[in-house]
PDB file of C-alpha atoms and ligand atoms in Angstrom:
ATOM      1  CA  MET J  24      16.215 -26.307  -0.095  1.00 60.00           C
ATOM      2  CA  GLU J  25      19.281 -24.691   1.591  1.00 65.00           C
ATOM      3  CA  HIS J  26      18.803 -20.987   2.266  1.00 76.00           C
ATOM      4  CA  ALA J  27      21.424 -18.244   1.974  1.00 89.00           C
ATOM      5  CA  VAL J  28      22.334 -16.476   5.232  1.00 95.00           C
ATOM      6  CA  ALA J  29      20.202 -13.327   5.108  1.00 98.00           C
ATOM      7  CA  LEU J  30      17.509 -11.228   6.689  1.00 98.00           C
ATOM      8  CA  TYR J  31      14.260 -12.459   5.097  1.00 98.00           C
ATOM      9  CA  ILE J  32      11.287 -10.076   4.927  1.00 98.00           C
ATOM     10  CA  VAL J  33       8.259 -12.355   5.195  1.00 98.00           C
ATOM     11  CA  PRO J  34       4.647 -11.208   4.609  1.00 98.00           C
ATOM     12  CA  THR J  35       1.969 -12.931   6.715  1.00 98.00           C
ATOM     13  CA  PRO J  36      -1.825 -13.117   6.054  1.00 98.00           C
ATOM     14  CA  ILE J  37      -4.054 -10.039   6.489  1.00 98.00           C
ATOM     15  CA  GLY J  38      -6.995 -12.225   7.511  1.00 97.00           C
ATOM     16  CA  ASN J  39      -7.249 -15.472   5.577  1.00 98.00           C
ATOM     17  CA  LEU J  40      -4.586 -17.874   6.867  1.00 97.00           C
ATOM     18  CA  GLU J  41      -4.475 -19.626   3.481  1.00 97.00           C
ATOM     19  CA  ASP J  42      -2.594 -16.574   2.206  1.00 98.00           C
ATOM     20  CA  LEU J  43       0.686 -17.565   3.856  1.00 98.00           C
ATOM     21  CA  THR J  44       2.744 -18.785   0.900  1.00 98.00           C
ATOM     22  CA  PRO J  45       4.546 -22.154   0.912  1.00 98.00           C
ATOM     23  CA  ARG J  46       7.844 -20.269   0.496  1.00 98.00           C
ATOM     24  CA  ALA J  47       7.095 -18.065   3.522  1.00 98.00           C
ATOM     25  CA  LEU J  48       6.387 -21.159   5.610  1.00 98.00           C
ATOM     26  CA  GLU J  49       9.603 -22.802   4.477  1.00 98.00           C
ATOM     27  CA  VAL J  50      11.658 -19.718   5.391  1.00 98.00           C
ATOM     28  CA  LEU J  51       9.962 -19.373   8.795  1.00 98.00           C
ATOM     29  CA  ASN J  52      10.828 -23.008   9.542  1.00 98.00           C
ATOM     30  CA  GLN J  53      14.439 -22.766   8.382  1.00 97.00           C
ATOM     31  CA  VAL J  54      15.693 -19.491   9.891  1.00 97.00           C
ATOM     32  CA  SER J  55      17.240 -19.541  13.353  1.00 96.00           C
ATOM     33  CA  LEU J  56      15.224 -16.581  14.644  1.00 97.00           C
ATOM     34  CA  ILE J  57      11.966 -14.797  13.782  1.00 98.00           C
ATOM     35  CA  ALA J  58      11.786 -11.093  14.629  1.00 97.00           C
ATOM     36  CA  CYS J  59       8.128 -10.231  15.314  1.00 97.00           C
ATOM     37  CA  GLU J  60       6.391  -6.960  16.005  1.00 95.00           C
ATOM     38  CA  ASP J  61       4.546  -8.689  18.852  1.00 94.00           C
ATOM     39  CA  THR J  62       5.706 -12.186  19.860  1.00 96.00           C
ATOM     40  CA  ARG J  63       2.372 -13.117  21.493  1.00 96.00           C
ATOM     41  CA  HIS J  64       0.338 -12.057  18.460  1.00 96.00           C
ATOM     42  CA  SER J  65       2.609 -13.845  15.966  1.00 97.00           C
ATOM     43  CA  GLY J  66       2.969 -16.820  18.333  1.00 97.00           C
ATOM     44  CA  LYS J  67      -0.633 -17.803  17.499  1.00 96.00           C
ATOM     45  CA  LEU J  68       0.050 -17.712  13.747  1.00 97.00           C
ATOM     46  CA  LEU J  69       3.300 -19.668  14.104  1.00 98.00           C
ATOM     47  CA  LYS J  70       1.605 -22.259  16.318  1.00 97.00           C
ATOM     48  CA  HIS J  71      -1.182 -22.662  13.756  1.00 97.00           C
ATOM     49  CA  PHE J  72       1.422 -23.531  11.112  1.00 97.00           C
ATOM     50  CA  GLY J  73       3.507 -25.699  13.448  1.00 97.00           C
ATOM     51  CA  VAL J  74       6.543 -23.372  13.274  1.00 98.00           C
ATOM     52  CA  ASN J  75       8.762 -23.810  16.352  1.00 97.00           C
ATOM     53  CA  THR J  76      11.482 -21.265  15.493  1.00 98.00           C
ATOM     54  CA  LYS J  77      12.568 -18.970  18.348  1.00 97.00           C
ATOM     55  CA  THR J  78      11.078 -15.447  18.288  1.00 97.00           C
ATOM     56  CA  ILE J  79      12.170 -12.004  19.515  1.00 96.00           C
ATOM     57  CA  ALA J  80      10.225  -8.723  19.543  1.00 96.00           C
ATOM     58  CA  ILE J  81      11.360  -5.955  17.204  1.00 94.00           C
ATOM     59  CA  HIS J  82       8.990  -3.003  17.116  1.00 88.00           C
ATOM     60  CA  ASP J  83       9.045   0.764  16.582  1.00 83.00           C
ATOM     61  CA  HIS J  84      10.516   1.422  20.048  1.00 87.00           C
ATOM     62  CA  ASN J  85      13.475  -0.981  20.081  1.00 91.00           C
ATOM     63  CA  GLU J  86      14.230  -1.503  16.381  1.00 88.00           C
ATOM     64  CA  ARG J  87      17.492   0.490  16.358  1.00 84.00           C
ATOM     65  CA  ASP J  88      18.784  -1.222  19.548  1.00 87.00           C
ATOM     66  CA  ARG J  89      17.943  -4.718  18.317  1.00 91.00           C
ATOM     67  CA  ALA J  90      19.536  -4.235  14.876  1.00 94.00           C
ATOM     68  CA  ALA J  91      23.073  -4.803  16.198  1.00 93.00           C
ATOM     69  CA  GLY J  92      22.018  -8.143  17.734  1.00 93.00           C
ATOM     70  CA  VAL J  93      20.489  -9.211  14.415  1.00 95.00           C
ATOM     71  CA  VAL J  94      23.748  -8.467  12.589  1.00 96.00           C
ATOM     72  CA  GLU J  95      25.683 -10.462  15.233  1.00 95.00           C
ATOM     73  CA  LYS J  96      23.416 -13.419  14.546  1.00 96.00           C
ATOM     74  CA  LEU J  97      24.002 -13.096  10.775  1.00 97.00           C
ATOM     75  CA  LYS J  98      27.780 -12.963  11.382  1.00 97.00           C
ATOM     76  CA  ASN J  99      27.474 -16.265  13.228  1.00 96.00           C
ATOM     77  CA  GLY J 100      25.804 -17.812  10.180  1.00 96.00           C
ATOM     78  CA  GLY J 101      22.185 -17.696  11.398  1.00 97.00           C
ATOM     79  CA  SER J 102      19.415 -16.343   9.172  1.00 98.00           C
ATOM     80  CA  ILE J 103      16.585 -14.209  10.483  1.00 98.00           C
ATOM     81  CA  ALA J 104      13.017 -13.623   9.287  1.00 98.00           C
ATOM     82  CA  LEU J 105      11.210 -10.362   9.940  1.00 98.00           C
ATOM     83  CA  ILE J 106       7.419 -10.510  10.192  1.00 98.00           C
ATOM     84  CA  SER J 107       4.850  -7.964  11.346  1.00 97.00           C
ATOM     85  CA  ASP J 108       1.431  -8.475  12.944  1.00 97.00           C
ATOM     86  CA  ALA J 109      -0.130  -8.831   9.486  1.00 98.00           C
ATOM     87  CA  GLY J 110       0.750  -8.232   5.845  1.00 98.00           C
ATOM     88  CA  THR J 111       4.071  -7.051   4.478  1.00 98.00           C
ATOM     89  CA  PRO J 112       6.640  -5.754   6.998  1.00 98.00           C
ATOM     90  CA  LEU J 113       7.746  -2.104   6.453  1.00 97.00           C
ATOM     91  CA  ILE J 114       4.415  -1.179   4.797  1.00 98.00           C
ATOM     92  CA  SER J 115       3.073   1.034   7.612  1.00 98.00           C
ATOM     93  CA  ASP J 116       4.937  -1.399   9.884  1.00 97.00           C
ATOM     94  CA  PRO J 117       8.408  -1.581  11.507  1.00 96.00           C
ATOM     95  CA  GLY J 118      11.544  -2.773   9.700  1.00 96.00           C
ATOM     96  CA  TYR J 119      12.942   0.224   7.829  1.00 96.00           C
ATOM     97  CA  HIS J 120      15.885   0.822  10.191  1.00 95.00           C
ATOM     98  CA  LEU J 121      16.636  -2.875  10.488  1.00 96.00           C
ATOM     99  CA  VAL J 122      16.772  -3.376   6.704  1.00 97.00           C
ATOM    100  CA  ASN J 123      19.140  -0.415   6.316  1.00 96.00           C
ATOM    101  CA  TYR J 124      21.366  -1.527   9.184  1.00 96.00           C
ATOM    102  CA  VAL J 125      21.631  -5.087   7.846  1.00 97.00           C
ATOM    103  CA  ARG J 126      22.375  -3.885   4.283  1.00 97.00           C
ATOM    104  CA  GLU J 127      25.012  -1.464   5.533  1.00 97.00           C
ATOM    105  CA  ALA J 128      26.634  -4.288   7.493  1.00 97.00           C
ATOM    106  CA  GLY J 129      27.031  -6.081   4.133  1.00 97.00           C
ATOM    107  CA  PHE J 130      24.417  -8.808   4.534  1.00 97.00           C
ATOM    108  CA  ASP J 131      21.684  -9.770   2.064  1.00 97.00           C
ATOM    109  CA  VAL J 132      18.100  -8.724   2.651  1.00 98.00           C
ATOM    110  CA  ILE J 133      15.735 -11.075   0.814  1.00 98.00           C
ATOM    111  CA  PRO J 134      12.102  -9.903   0.578  1.00 98.00           C
ATOM    112  CA  LEU J 135       9.336 -12.420  -0.155  1.00 98.00           C
ATOM    113  CA  PRO J 136       6.188 -11.274  -2.004  1.00 98.00           C
ATOM    114  CA  GLY J 137       2.884 -11.784  -0.220  1.00 98.00           C
ATOM    115  CA  ALA J 138      -0.204 -10.280   1.406  1.00 98.00           C
ATOM    116  CA  CYS J 139      -0.485  -6.496   1.545  1.00 98.00           C
ATOM    117  CA  ALA J 140      -3.777  -4.688   2.262  1.00 98.00           C
ATOM    118  CA  ALA J 141      -2.990  -1.708  -0.014  1.00 98.00           C
ATOM    119  CA  ILE J 142      -2.316  -3.819  -3.114  1.00 98.00           C
ATOM    120  CA  THR J 143      -5.165  -6.239  -2.396  1.00 98.00           C
ATOM    121  CA  ALA J 144      -7.569  -3.290  -2.014  1.00 98.00           C
ATOM    122  CA  LEU J 145      -6.356  -1.496  -5.145  1.00 98.00           C
ATOM    123  CA  SER J 146      -6.550  -4.600  -7.322  1.00 98.00           C
ATOM    124  CA  GLY J 147     -10.232  -5.076  -6.478  1.00 98.00           C
ATOM    125  CA  SER J 148     -11.271  -1.427  -6.336  1.00 98.00           C
ATOM    126  CA  GLY J 149     -12.074  -0.639  -9.975  1.00 97.00           C
ATOM    127  CA  LEU J 150     -10.081   2.606  -9.636  1.00 98.00           C
ATOM    128  CA  PRO J 151      -7.219   3.360 -12.058  1.00 97.00           C
ATOM    129  CA  SER J 152      -4.231   1.256 -11.008  1.00 97.00           C
ATOM    130  CA  ASP J 153      -1.693   2.331 -13.643  1.00 95.00           C
ATOM    131  CA  ARG J 154      -0.411   5.007 -11.268  1.00 96.00           C
ATOM    132  CA  PHE J 155      -1.064   5.212  -7.537  1.00 98.00           C
ATOM    133  CA  SER J 156       0.349   6.763  -4.399  1.00 98.00           C
ATOM    134  CA  PHE J 157       0.401   4.917  -1.075  1.00 98.00           C
ATOM    135  CA  GLU J 158      -0.072   7.493   1.700  1.00 98.00           C
ATOM    136  CA  GLY J 159      -0.235   5.213   4.761  1.00 98.00           C
ATOM    137  CA  PHE J 160      -2.158   6.520   7.805  1.00 98.00           C
ATOM    138  CA  LEU J 161      -3.409  10.110   7.913  1.00 97.00           C
ATOM    139  CA  PRO J 162      -2.293  12.270  10.865  1.00 96.00           C
ATOM    140  CA  ALA J 163      -4.530  11.889  13.930  1.00 94.00           C
ATOM    141  CA  LYS J 164      -5.122  15.615  14.417  1.00 95.00           C
ATOM    142  CA  GLU J 165      -7.637  17.454  12.234  1.00 94.00           C
ATOM    143  CA  LYS J 166      -5.185  20.187  11.163  1.00 94.00           C
ATOM    144  CA  GLY J 167      -2.431  17.729  10.126  1.00 96.00           C
ATOM    145  CA  ARG J 168      -4.968  15.575   8.324  1.00 97.00           C
ATOM    146  CA  THR J 169      -6.442  18.466   6.350  1.00 95.00           C
ATOM    147  CA  ASP J 170      -2.984  19.861   5.478  1.00 96.00           C
ATOM    148  CA  LYS J 171      -1.923  16.472   4.130  1.00 97.00           C
ATOM    149  CA  LEU J 172      -5.135  15.991   2.115  1.00 97.00           C
ATOM    150  CA  LYS J 173      -5.058  19.526   0.692  1.00 95.00           C
ATOM    151  CA  ALA J 174      -1.529  18.867  -0.604  1.00 97.00           C
ATOM    152  CA  LEU J 175      -2.914  15.844  -2.524  1.00 97.00           C
ATOM    153  CA  VAL J 176      -5.977  17.472  -4.102  1.00 96.00           C
ATOM    154  CA  ASP J 177      -4.416  17.926  -7.575  1.00 94.00           C
ATOM    155  CA  ASP J 178      -2.556  14.610  -7.609  1.00 96.00           C
ATOM    156  CA  PRO J 179      -3.734  12.676 -10.712  1.00 96.00           C
ATOM    157  CA  ARG J 180      -2.820   9.276  -9.210  1.00 97.00           C
ATOM    158  CA  THR J 181      -5.167   7.012  -7.238  1.00 98.00           C
ATOM    159  CA  LEU J 182      -4.482   7.747  -3.551  1.00 98.00           C
ATOM    160  CA  ILE J 183      -4.398   4.901  -1.016  1.00 98.00           C
ATOM    161  CA  PHE J 184      -4.785   5.408   2.758  1.00 98.00           C
ATOM    162  CA  TYR J 185      -4.871   3.042   5.715  1.00 98.00           C
ATOM    163  CA  GLU J 186      -7.406   3.828   8.417  1.00 98.00           C
ATOM    164  CA  SER J 187      -8.623   2.431  11.718  1.00 96.00           C
ATOM    165  CA  PRO J 188     -12.280   2.071  12.770  1.00 96.00           C
ATOM    166  CA  HIS J 189     -12.156   4.741  15.490  1.00 95.00           C
ATOM    167  CA  ARG J 190     -11.096   7.450  13.035  1.00 96.00           C
ATOM    168  CA  ILE J 191     -12.952   6.393   9.899  1.00 97.00           C
ATOM    169  CA  ILE J 192     -15.748   8.992  10.119  1.00 97.00           C
ATOM    170  CA  GLN J 193     -13.398  11.924  10.853  1.00 97.00           C
ATOM    171  CA  SER J 194     -11.114  10.885   7.996  1.00 97.00           C
ATOM    172  CA  LEU J 195     -14.005  10.606   5.529  1.00 98.00           C
ATOM    173  CA  GLN J 196     -15.247  14.026   6.666  1.00 97.00           C
ATOM    174  CA  SER J 197     -11.787  15.538   6.124  1.00 97.00           C
ATOM    175  CA  MET J 198     -11.711  13.901   2.673  1.00 98.00           C
ATOM    176  CA  LEU J 199     -15.078  15.430   1.823  1.00 97.00           C
ATOM    177  CA  ASN J 200     -13.840  18.870   2.919  1.00 96.00           C
ATOM    178  CA  SER J 201     -10.617  18.551   0.917  1.00 96.00           C
ATOM    179  CA  PHE J 202     -11.575  16.629  -2.243  1.00 97.00           C
ATOM    180  CA  GLY J 203     -15.227  17.779  -2.445  1.00 96.00           C
ATOM    181  CA  ALA J 204     -18.405  15.699  -2.209  1.00 97.00           C
ATOM    182  CA  ASP J 205     -18.254  14.422  -5.816  1.00 96.00           C
ATOM    183  CA  ARG J 206     -14.783  12.841  -6.029  1.00 97.00           C
ATOM    184  CA  GLN J 207     -15.059   9.059  -6.631  1.00 98.00           C
ATOM    185  CA  MET J 208     -13.671   6.759  -3.953  1.00 98.00           C
ATOM    186  CA  VAL J 209     -13.695   3.175  -2.695  1.00 98.00           C
ATOM    187  CA  MET J 210     -13.515   1.832   0.848  1.00 98.00           C
ATOM    188  CA  ALA J 211     -12.254  -1.768   1.105  1.00 98.00           C
ATOM    189  CA  ARG J 212     -13.026  -3.368   4.448  1.00 98.00           C
ATOM    190  CA  GLU J 213     -12.097  -6.680   6.090  1.00 98.00           C
ATOM    191  CA  LEU J 214     -10.172  -7.909   3.055  1.00 98.00           C
ATOM    192  CA  THR J 215      -9.788 -11.693   2.765  1.00 98.00           C
ATOM    193  CA  LYS J 216     -12.145 -12.131   5.773  1.00 98.00           C
ATOM    194  CA  THR J 217     -15.800 -13.201   6.125  1.00 97.00           C
ATOM    195  CA  PHE J 218     -17.214  -9.670   5.982  1.00 96.00           C
ATOM    196  CA  GLU J 219     -15.079  -8.366   3.118  1.00 98.00           C
ATOM    197  CA  THR J 220     -16.861  -5.334   1.603  1.00 97.00           C
ATOM    198  CA  PHE J 221     -16.095  -2.828  -1.140  1.00 98.00           C
ATOM    199  CA  LEU J 222     -18.072   0.455  -0.921  1.00 98.00           C
ATOM    200  CA  SER J 223     -17.786   2.564  -4.092  1.00 98.00           C
ATOM    201  CA  GLY J 224     -19.241   5.966  -4.884  1.00 98.00           C
ATOM    202  CA  THR J 225     -18.615   9.641  -4.345  1.00 98.00           C
ATOM    203  CA  VAL J 226     -16.959  10.720  -1.088  1.00 98.00           C
ATOM    204  CA  ALA J 227     -20.373  12.012   0.085  1.00 98.00           C
ATOM    205  CA  GLU J 228     -22.065   8.672  -0.711  1.00 98.00           C
ATOM    206  CA  VAL J 229     -19.422   6.576   1.045  1.00 98.00           C
ATOM    207  CA  LEU J 230     -19.456   8.873   4.105  1.00 98.00           C
ATOM    208  CA  ASN J 231     -23.233   8.690   4.237  1.00 98.00           C
ATOM    209  CA  ASN J 232     -23.162   4.901   3.947  1.00 97.00           C
ATOM    210  CA  VAL J 233     -20.560   4.524   6.718  1.00 98.00           C
ATOM    211  CA  GLU J 234     -22.328   7.000   9.027  1.00 97.00           C
ATOM    212  CA  SER J 235     -25.687   5.284   8.665  1.00 97.00           C
ATOM    213  CA  ASP J 236     -24.439   1.684   9.037  1.00 96.00           C
ATOM    214  CA  SER J 237     -22.329   0.974  12.121  1.00 95.00           C
ATOM    215  CA  ASN J 238     -21.168  -2.345  10.589  1.00 95.00           C
ATOM    216  CA  GLN J 239     -19.227  -0.304   8.032  1.00 96.00           C
ATOM    217  CA  GLN J 240     -17.313   1.325  10.899  1.00 96.00           C
ATOM    218  CA  ARG J 241     -15.942  -2.032  12.116  1.00 96.00           C
ATOM    219  CA  GLY J 242     -12.802  -3.990  11.288  1.00 97.00           C
ATOM    220  CA  GLU J 243      -9.878  -2.962   9.102  1.00 98.00           C
ATOM    221  CA  MET J 244     -10.175  -0.611   6.163  1.00 98.00           C
ATOM    222  CA  VAL J 245      -8.346   0.857   3.200  1.00 98.00           C
ATOM    223  CA  LEU J 246      -9.578   4.124   1.659  1.00 98.00           C
ATOM    224  CA  MET J 247      -8.860   4.868  -1.996  1.00 98.00           C
ATOM    225  CA  ILE J 248      -9.539   8.173  -3.726  1.00 98.00           C
ATOM    226  CA  HIS J 249      -9.752   8.621  -7.514  1.00 98.00           C
ATOM    227  CA  GLY J 250      -6.941  10.880  -8.737  1.00 97.00           C
ATOM    228  CA  ALA J 251      -7.685  14.445  -9.878  1.00 96.00           C
ATOM    229  CA  GLU J 252      -8.894  14.790 -13.468  1.00 88.00           C
ATOM    230  CA  THR J 253      -6.299  16.909 -15.234  1.00 75.00           C
ATOM    231  CA  ALA J 254      -7.201  19.828 -17.507  1.00 63.00           C
ATOM    232  CA  ALA J 255      -5.362  18.159 -20.391  1.00 58.00           C
ATOM    233  CA  GLN J 256      -7.447  14.979 -19.963  1.00 60.00           C
ATOM    234  CA  ASP J 257     -10.710  16.970 -19.929  1.00 63.00           C
ATOM    235  CA  ALA J 258      -9.920  18.769 -23.154  1.00 72.00           C
ATOM    236  CA  LEU J 259      -8.718  15.845 -25.272  1.00 84.00           C
ATOM    237  CA  PRO J 260     -11.202  13.742 -27.281  1.00 87.00           C
ATOM    238  CA  ALA J 261     -10.920   9.979 -26.761  1.00 86.00           C
ATOM    239  CA  GLU J 262     -10.087   9.350 -30.486  1.00 89.00           C
ATOM    240  CA  SER J 263      -7.044  11.628 -30.253  1.00 92.00           C
ATOM    241  CA  ILE J 264      -5.732   9.691 -27.246  1.00 92.00           C
ATOM    242  CA  GLU J 265      -6.178   6.446 -29.198  1.00 92.00           C
ATOM    243  CA  THR J 266      -4.210   7.926 -32.135  1.00 95.00           C
ATOM    244  CA  LEU J 267      -1.494   9.067 -29.739  1.00 95.00           C
ATOM    245  CA  LYS J 268      -1.222   5.613 -28.183  1.00 93.00           C
ATOM    246  CA  ILE J 269      -0.977   3.901 -31.608  1.00 95.00           C
ATOM    247  CA  LEU J 270       1.633   6.351 -32.916  1.00 96.00           C
ATOM    248  CA  CYS J 271       3.641   5.958 -29.716  1.00 95.00           C
ATOM    249  CA  THR J 272       4.133   2.269 -30.460  1.00 94.00           C
ATOM    250  CA  GLU J 273       6.329   3.334 -33.421  1.00 94.00           C
ATOM    251  CA  LEU J 274       7.466   6.890 -32.615  1.00 95.00           C
ATOM    252  CA  PRO J 275       8.904   8.919 -29.732  1.00 94.00           C
ATOM    253  CA  LEU J 276       6.191  10.742 -27.735  1.00 95.00           C
ATOM    254  CA  LYS J 277       7.194  14.179 -29.020  1.00 94.00           C
ATOM    255  CA  LYS J 278       6.806  13.174 -32.674  1.00 94.00           C
ATOM    256  CA  ALA J 279       3.614  11.199 -31.964  1.00 95.00           C
ATOM    257  CA  ALA J 280       2.080  14.199 -30.148  1.00 94.00           C
ATOM    258  CA  ALA J 281       2.936  16.530 -33.052  1.00 94.00           C
ATOM    259  CA  LEU J 282       1.348  14.173 -35.635  1.00 95.00           C
ATOM    260  CA  THR J 283      -1.732  13.544 -33.468  1.00 94.00           C
ATOM    261  CA  ALA J 284      -2.130  17.325 -33.091  1.00 91.00           C
ATOM    262  CA  GLN J 285      -2.100  17.690 -36.908  1.00 92.00           C
ATOM    263  CA  ILE J 286      -4.541  14.826 -37.494  1.00 93.00           C
ATOM    264  CA  HIS J 287      -7.097  15.989 -34.910  1.00 92.00           C
ATOM    265  CA  GLY J 288      -6.491  19.736 -35.021  1.00 88.00           C
ATOM    266  CA  LEU J 289      -5.370  19.909 -31.382  1.00 89.00           C
ATOM    267  CA  LYS J 290      -2.509  21.500 -29.423  1.00 86.00           C
ATOM    268  CA  LYS J 291       0.611  19.312 -29.458  1.00 90.00           C
ATOM    269  CA  ASN J 292       1.653  20.418 -25.952  1.00 88.00           C
ATOM    270  CA  ALA J 293      -1.586  19.176 -24.396  1.00 87.00           C
ATOM    271  CA  LEU J 294      -1.119  15.814 -26.142  1.00 91.00           C
ATOM    272  CA  TYR J 295       2.536  15.625 -25.132  1.00 91.00           C
ATOM    273  CA  LYS J 296       1.669  16.370 -21.495  1.00 87.00           C
ATOM    274  CA  HIS J 297      -1.110  13.817 -21.497  1.00 88.00           C
ATOM    275  CA  GLY J 298       1.238  11.259 -23.087  1.00 90.00           C
ATOM    276  CA  LEU J 299       3.680  11.814 -20.197  1.00 89.00           C
ATOM    277  CA  GLU J 300       0.885  11.313 -17.680  1.00 84.00           C
ATOM    278  CA  LEU J 301      -0.017   8.030 -19.366  1.00 87.00           C
ATOM    279  CA  GLY J 302       3.631   6.963 -19.302  1.00 87.00           C
ATOM    280  CA  LEU J 303       3.776   6.698 -23.115  1.00 89.00           C
TER     281      LEU J 303
HETATM  282  N1  SAM S   6       1.794  -4.169   6.740  1.00 58.59           N
HETATM  283  C1  SAM S   6       0.368  -4.259   6.524  1.00 58.59           C
HETATM  284  C2  SAM S   6       0.098  -4.497   5.031  1.00 58.59           C
HETATM  285  O1  SAM S   6       0.966  -5.018   4.338  1.00 58.59           O
HETATM  286  O2  SAM S   6      -0.996  -4.218   4.571  1.00 58.59           O
HETATM  287  C3  SAM S   6      -0.364  -3.038   7.051  1.00 58.59           C
HETATM  288  C4  SAM S   6      -0.170  -2.804   8.521  1.00 58.59           C
HETATM  289  S1  SAM S   6      -0.983  -1.385   9.126  1.00 58.59           S
HETATM  290  C5  SAM S   6      -0.359  -1.313  10.755  1.00 58.59           C
HETATM  291  C6  SAM S   6      -2.617  -1.939   9.428  1.00 58.59           C
HETATM  292  C7  SAM S   6      -3.636  -1.293   8.475  1.00 58.59           C
HETATM  293  O3  SAM S   6      -3.648  -1.996   7.247  1.00 58.59           O
HETATM  294  C8  SAM S   6      -5.080  -1.336   8.971  1.00 58.59           C
HETATM  295  O4  SAM S   6      -5.379  -0.244   9.837  1.00 58.59           O
HETATM  296  C9  SAM S   6      -5.857  -1.240   7.670  1.00 58.59           C
HETATM  297  O5  SAM S   6      -5.895   0.098   7.207  1.00 58.59           O
HETATM  298  C10 SAM S   6      -4.956  -2.060   6.730  1.00 58.59           C
HETATM  299  N2  SAM S   6      -5.384  -3.472   6.740  1.00 58.59           N
HETATM  300  C11 SAM S   6      -4.732  -4.528   7.266  1.00 58.59           C
HETATM  301  N3  SAM S   6      -5.434  -5.659   7.079  1.00 58.59           N
HETATM  302  C12 SAM S   6      -6.564  -5.310   6.411  1.00 58.59           C
HETATM  303  C13 SAM S   6      -7.694  -6.034   5.928  1.00 58.59           C
HETATM  304  N4  SAM S   6      -7.808  -7.352   6.108  1.00 58.59           N
HETATM  305  N5  SAM S   6      -8.658  -5.345   5.279  1.00 58.59           N
HETATM  306  C14 SAM S   6      -8.567  -4.012   5.087  1.00 58.59           C
HETATM  307  N6  SAM S   6      -7.523  -3.282   5.534  1.00 58.59           N
HETATM  308  C15 SAM S   6      -6.537  -3.923   6.180  1.00 58.59           C
END
């Protein structure tokens, strides 16, 4: 298939090489240049798939400088693919400046769907996935980490963090200090690889598990924290939420909340607020 001249954003596997999509492979073969975070690292992947396309390095330190060269290439009719070391580019990886520069220069940016550790982890976690907040990596210093976590304590959404093995214990300790020992969480480790593990429990249980088993401190990990239980959620009986949901299929939320309040003898504001939180 002929491809449009564009910057293609191409996800690569986060472990299991079978996760490179046929479309990604086709694009990598057809473009005239592949911009990699690290050409040596990606060279192994490209060799494995028999891709011979020329590569250049675009990483955090030279992204702005290289953007002009990418646009020149597009002007000459050559397409470019952006890949990172693993997963989806721009998700805790370089590419943000390049995408903006290319769009501003009037060229298409075509993103391909594919592997991403955050989404893979969330989908298998058993935590609420209707609303979530991706928080990337926590700051390295204790103070910055705690400040960031404290600001998230009342957030009702599932919180997703990336973490590296050498900081996993400190981060879990900061989470325990900020969210308390009893908040539910899940640690997803080595996704799509041989030692893929999901550890679920309270923050205290997961910390204890990771501290006492050095295997749990190895590899790549995603930490997910259950969102804060809201006061409105605590106070509302399950039957009233069911009524609200049913009425909302036919009525605007405001009206549905008022009727539910009458039926169950509850406050309409609490139901309205809860309806908003559920996206009704
Ligand atoms: N762009 C990538 C993505 O789409 O997921 C993320 C890149 S970020 C630099 C690397 C972090 O992603 C790791 O420190 C870890 O938190 C997470 N990660 C990547 N691969 C993973 C895997 N196979 N299992 C668990 N976490 C992973």
